[in-house]
PDB file of C-alpha atoms in Angstrom:
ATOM      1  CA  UNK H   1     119.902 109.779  95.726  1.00 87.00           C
ATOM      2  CA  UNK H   2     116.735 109.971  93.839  1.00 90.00           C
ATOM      3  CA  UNK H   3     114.327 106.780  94.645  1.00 93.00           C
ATOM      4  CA  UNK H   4     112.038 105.084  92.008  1.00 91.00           C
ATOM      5  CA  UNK H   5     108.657 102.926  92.458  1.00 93.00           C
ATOM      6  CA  UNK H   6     108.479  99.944  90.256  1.00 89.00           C
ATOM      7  CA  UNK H   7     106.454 101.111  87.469  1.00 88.00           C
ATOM      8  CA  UNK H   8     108.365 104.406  87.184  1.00 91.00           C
ATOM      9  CA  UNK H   9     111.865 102.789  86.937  1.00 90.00           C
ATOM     10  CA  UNK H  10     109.929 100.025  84.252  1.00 88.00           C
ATOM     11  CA  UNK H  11     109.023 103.036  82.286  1.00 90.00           C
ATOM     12  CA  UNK H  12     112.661 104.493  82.139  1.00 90.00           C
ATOM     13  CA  UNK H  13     114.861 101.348  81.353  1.00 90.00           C
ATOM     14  CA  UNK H  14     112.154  99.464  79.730  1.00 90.00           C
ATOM     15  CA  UNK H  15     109.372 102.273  78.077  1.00 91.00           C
ATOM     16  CA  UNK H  16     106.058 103.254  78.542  1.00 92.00           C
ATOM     17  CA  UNK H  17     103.047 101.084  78.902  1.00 90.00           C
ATOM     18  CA  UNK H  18     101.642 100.662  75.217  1.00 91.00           C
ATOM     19  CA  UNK H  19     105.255 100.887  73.613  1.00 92.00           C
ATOM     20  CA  UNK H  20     106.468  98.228  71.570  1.00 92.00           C
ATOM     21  CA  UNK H  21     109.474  97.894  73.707  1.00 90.00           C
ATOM     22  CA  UNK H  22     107.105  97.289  76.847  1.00 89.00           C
ATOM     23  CA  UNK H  23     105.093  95.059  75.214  1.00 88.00           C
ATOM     24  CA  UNK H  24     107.729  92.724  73.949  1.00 87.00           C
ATOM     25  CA  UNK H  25     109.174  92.747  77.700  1.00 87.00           C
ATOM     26  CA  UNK H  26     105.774  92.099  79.110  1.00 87.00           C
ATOM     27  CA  UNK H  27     104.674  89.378  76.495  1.00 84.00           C
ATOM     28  CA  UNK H  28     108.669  87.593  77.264  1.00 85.00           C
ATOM     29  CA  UNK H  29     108.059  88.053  81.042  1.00 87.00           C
ATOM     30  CA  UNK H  30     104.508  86.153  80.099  1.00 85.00           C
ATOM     31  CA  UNK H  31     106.007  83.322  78.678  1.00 86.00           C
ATOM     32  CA  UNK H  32     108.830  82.854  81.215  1.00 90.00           C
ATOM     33  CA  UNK H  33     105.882  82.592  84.094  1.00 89.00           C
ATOM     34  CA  UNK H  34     104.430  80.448  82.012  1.00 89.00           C
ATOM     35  CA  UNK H  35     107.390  78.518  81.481  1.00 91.00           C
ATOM     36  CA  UNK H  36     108.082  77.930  85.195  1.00 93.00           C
ATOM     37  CA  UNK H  37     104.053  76.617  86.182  1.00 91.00           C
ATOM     38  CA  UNK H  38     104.355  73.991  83.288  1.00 92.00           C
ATOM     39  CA  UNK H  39     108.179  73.292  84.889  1.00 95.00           C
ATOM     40  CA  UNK H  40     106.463  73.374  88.891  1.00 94.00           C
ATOM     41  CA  UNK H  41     103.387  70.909  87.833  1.00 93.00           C
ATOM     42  CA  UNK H  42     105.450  68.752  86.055  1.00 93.00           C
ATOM     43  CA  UNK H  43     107.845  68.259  88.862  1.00 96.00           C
ATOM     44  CA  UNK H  44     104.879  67.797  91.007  1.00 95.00           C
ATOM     45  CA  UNK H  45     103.600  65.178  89.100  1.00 95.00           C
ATOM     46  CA  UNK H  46     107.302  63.560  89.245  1.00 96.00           C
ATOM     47  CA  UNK H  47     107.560  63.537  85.430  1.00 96.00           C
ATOM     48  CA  UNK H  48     110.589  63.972  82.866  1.00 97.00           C
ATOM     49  CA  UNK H  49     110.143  66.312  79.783  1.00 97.00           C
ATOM     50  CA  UNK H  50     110.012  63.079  78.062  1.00 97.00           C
ATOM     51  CA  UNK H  51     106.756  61.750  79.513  1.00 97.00           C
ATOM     52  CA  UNK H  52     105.422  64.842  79.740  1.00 96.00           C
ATOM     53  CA  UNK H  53     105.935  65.161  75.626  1.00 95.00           C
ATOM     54  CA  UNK H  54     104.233  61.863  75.088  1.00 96.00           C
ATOM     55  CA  UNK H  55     101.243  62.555  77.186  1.00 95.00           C
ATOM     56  CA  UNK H  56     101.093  65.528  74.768  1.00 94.00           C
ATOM     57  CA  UNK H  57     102.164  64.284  71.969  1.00 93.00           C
ATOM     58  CA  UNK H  58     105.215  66.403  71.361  1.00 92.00           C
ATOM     59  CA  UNK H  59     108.839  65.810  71.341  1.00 93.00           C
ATOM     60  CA  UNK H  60     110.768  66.764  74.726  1.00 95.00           C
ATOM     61  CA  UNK H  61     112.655  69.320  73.304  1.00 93.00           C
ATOM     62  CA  UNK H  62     109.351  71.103  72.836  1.00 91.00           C
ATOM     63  CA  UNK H  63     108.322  70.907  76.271  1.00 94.00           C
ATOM     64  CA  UNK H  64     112.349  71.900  77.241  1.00 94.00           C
ATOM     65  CA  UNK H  65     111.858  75.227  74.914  1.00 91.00           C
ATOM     66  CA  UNK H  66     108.630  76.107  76.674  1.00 91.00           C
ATOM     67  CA  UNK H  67     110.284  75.625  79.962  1.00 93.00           C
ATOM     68  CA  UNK H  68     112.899  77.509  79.739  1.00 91.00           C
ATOM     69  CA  UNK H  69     111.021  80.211  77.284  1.00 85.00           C
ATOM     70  CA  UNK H  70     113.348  79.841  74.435  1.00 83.00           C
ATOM     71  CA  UNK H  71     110.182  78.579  71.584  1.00 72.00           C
ATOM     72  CA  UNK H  72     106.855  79.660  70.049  1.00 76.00           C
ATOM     73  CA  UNK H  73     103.714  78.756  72.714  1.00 77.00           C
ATOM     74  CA  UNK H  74     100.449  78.130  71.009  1.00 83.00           C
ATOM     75  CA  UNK H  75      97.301  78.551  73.453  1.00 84.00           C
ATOM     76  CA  UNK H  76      96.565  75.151  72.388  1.00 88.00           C
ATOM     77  CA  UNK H  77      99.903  73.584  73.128  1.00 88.00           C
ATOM     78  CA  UNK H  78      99.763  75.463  76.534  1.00 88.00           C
ATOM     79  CA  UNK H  79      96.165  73.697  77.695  1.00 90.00           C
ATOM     80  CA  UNK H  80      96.946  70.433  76.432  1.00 92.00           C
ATOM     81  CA  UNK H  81     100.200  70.148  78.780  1.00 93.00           C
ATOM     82  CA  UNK H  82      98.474  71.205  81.542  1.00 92.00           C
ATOM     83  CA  UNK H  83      95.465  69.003  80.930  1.00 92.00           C
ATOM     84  CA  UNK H  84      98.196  66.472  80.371  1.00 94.00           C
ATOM     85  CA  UNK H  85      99.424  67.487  84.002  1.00 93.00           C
ATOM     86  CA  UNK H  86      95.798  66.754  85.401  1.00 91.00           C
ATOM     87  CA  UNK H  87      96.432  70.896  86.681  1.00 89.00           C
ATOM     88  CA  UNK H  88      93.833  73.983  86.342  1.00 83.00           C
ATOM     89  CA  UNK H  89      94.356  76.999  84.394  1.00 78.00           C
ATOM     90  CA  UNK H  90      91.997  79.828  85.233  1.00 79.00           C
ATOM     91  CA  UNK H  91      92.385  82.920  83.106  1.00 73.00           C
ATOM     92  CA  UNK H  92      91.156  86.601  84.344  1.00 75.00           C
ATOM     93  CA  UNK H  93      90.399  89.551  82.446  1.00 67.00           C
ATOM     94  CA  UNK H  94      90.523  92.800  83.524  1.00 77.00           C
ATOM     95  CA  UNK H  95      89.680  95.937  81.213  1.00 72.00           C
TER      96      UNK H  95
END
């Protein structure tokens, strides 16, 4: 039986790095990490999706689709709930 490292058996079922398949799997896997902080902190903070959308200033279903990964993120949106949350975001990039 043939073994695989990570990245080799992401290239075969998934595609290469730089392929639109990959990228759309990447940017989903993105959103879904980004999905559970905003869940964590907000549990932290012992808030519903309710409060959390009226510290924001969005409905809760807004802050359920980000969540659980299922609607459109804006950059904004995404520091403004975690402002809301009284939590740090640091951001790296690496080239």
């Amino acid at each position: 039986m043939k073994s695989y490292t990570l990245d080799q058996a992401e290239d075969l079922l998934i595609g290469k790095k730089g392929t639109e398949e990959r990228d759309e799997y990447e940017f989903e896997l993105k959103l879904e990490l980004i999905g559970d902080m905003i869940k964590t902190a907000r549990k932290k903070r012992k808030l519903t999706q309710g409060q959390l959308g009226e510290l924001v200033g969005v409905k809760k279903a807004q802050i359920s689709r980000l969540e659980n990964s299922t609607g459109n993120v804006t950059f904004e949106t995404v520091m403004r709930i975690f402002n809301a949350l009284g939590a740090k975001l640091n951001l790296s990039l690496q080239m």
